[in-house]
Amino acid sequence: MTFRDVLLQRLTFRRQKESKFHEIIVANNRLLQQNMDLEKRTKHLGKENTDDVGTSQRVQELDRRIRELNDERGEMYKTQSENAQRLVNLNEQLRTREEKDKKQTEHVKSLSARCDLQVHQLREKDVTIQILQDELAALQLEIHTTEEKSKRLVLENQQLVERWINKMNEEAEKMNEATQFYETALEQARDAADKQKRQSARRRDGSSAESTKNIPYSSIVLPKKVYKKINIHEAEIHCIAASSCGSMFATGGADKKIKLLDARTGHTLQTLNGALQTITSISFNATDEMVLGSGTDNATRIWSLSTHRLRHTLTGHIGKVYSAKFTADSNRVVSGSHDRTLKVWDLQRGSTIRTIFTFSSCNDICLMDADGQTLISGHLDNNIRLWDARTGAAIKELTGVHSGQITSVSMSPDGNSLLTNSRDNTLKIIDIRMYDIIKSFQSDTYRNGLNWSRSTFSPDGKYVAAGSTSGGIHIWNARTGKVEREISEHSSVVCGVAWNPNGDYLYSAEKNKAVCMWDTSK
């Protein structure tokens, strides 16, 4: 090492050694200076204390002022705290309002979108309406053109009809002129033959009248007490009917069975099964070869009485079938239903050949004529309607006859009058030719308790019979309208009565399973 380097090293070491006390020296000098300043201030304060007598009062005033300032500061802290709490509350309210405004903004956006959609839909509908209006105008123009064409065709048709009538009249006049000669030539011979026929007819009428006077007529005797009471069904009875030939009668009910009974002894001959629900009406054909039963399963079933087997099942109604009848030739059946229709069935094909819409539920039907060309139906709307079975057209509607629904309709033995039964507790006979009410029947003790309660004429047409809710059988005189006999053996509402066509028995059935036979021959 050179001398210069050694010297530089020693100087550096000395500076490092001495610099360790530099901060202590500086701090000591600063403390000395502060001590000197404090001594000077103390001297100055001591001098002031000796010179100023009111220093203590000033100090007190300063202390009081400090206390006031401290109190004021406390109040300000309190106020600041309250303001801080108010600020927090206001911030919370502001946040709530901002959220509410945000939701309202979103709702407004949704409503705006819906409004835009509706405006779009309205525009589309306006376009559709315009198209429909154009089509309507075109259709109206087409209708107008068609009407004009129809008027022309009607006018042409009238002209053709007039021409055809004139031509037919001309041909008829020619034929009348041609036949006039023959009529004139045969008139004298015809007159002579007519005179001879009238004379022979008078002789025959006189002899037949004398012979009929000698034949005694066995009139019906009204019963006084029950001949036989029978309980054969397992559930409620809904209907009863006598056979056409008078050899048996039948009952049907909620046990889905038809019971065939001997007309004189009441012994059960046969039980017919096959129905799915309650039997509502029974009818025999004219030769007692078949029997039908309508039911609440919307069907009518036909059994053969020779084999006691089910022969036809007629389905097509959409409501309960309350009544059905055979025509005289047994080739057709007419049924009436709760679905407001009548149906005419062809038994050879087993299908419907005509459906008649009746405007009201049908409770019962009957045939005005044996071949079934004219039908009579009684309805839930209190009206009676006549129908042409060939065309399905309405012939006549009888309104105001009853004030309650019709429960039964049946023709008189002579075929000139109709017997009706109603829930207004009256029966009426209507002249079917003039549509006039001939006789009305009622009694203080008679009450019609069922919508399917059936009434009946006696075979000679002199009496009318019906069952009441009390279980009594009322028999009226068909000519006078007076109650001839009131007999009671049943314990519940009577659902139907049927007279044997031979006139020797009256059959009645109550809903509570009992059947009564009344002897009307002695």
Short mmCIF file of C-alpha atoms in Angstrom, two decimals, residues 117-131:
data_model
loop_
_atom_site.label_atom_id
_atom_site.label_comp_id
_atom_site.label_asym_id
_atom_site.label_seq_id
_atom_site.Cartn_x
_atom_site.Cartn_y
_atom_site.Cartn_z
CA LEU A 117 -96.36 -7.00 -29.26
CA GLN A 118 -100.02 -5.99 -29.02
CA VAL A 119 -99.49 -3.21 -31.50
CA HIS A 120 -97.93 -5.77 -33.83
CA GLN A 121 -100.85 -8.14 -33.26
CA LEU A 122 -103.34 -5.33 -33.85
CA ARG A 123 -101.65 -4.56 -37.12
CA GLU A 124 -101.85 -8.22 -38.12
CA LYS A 125 -105.53 -8.32 -37.08
CA ASP A 126 -106.20 -5.16 -39.05
CA VAL A 127 -104.71 -6.87 -42.07
CA THR A 128 -106.80 -10.00 -41.38
CA ILE A 129 -109.96 -7.89 -40.92
CA GLN A 130 -109.29 -6.16 -44.19
CA ILE A 131 -108.87 -9.53 -45.89
#
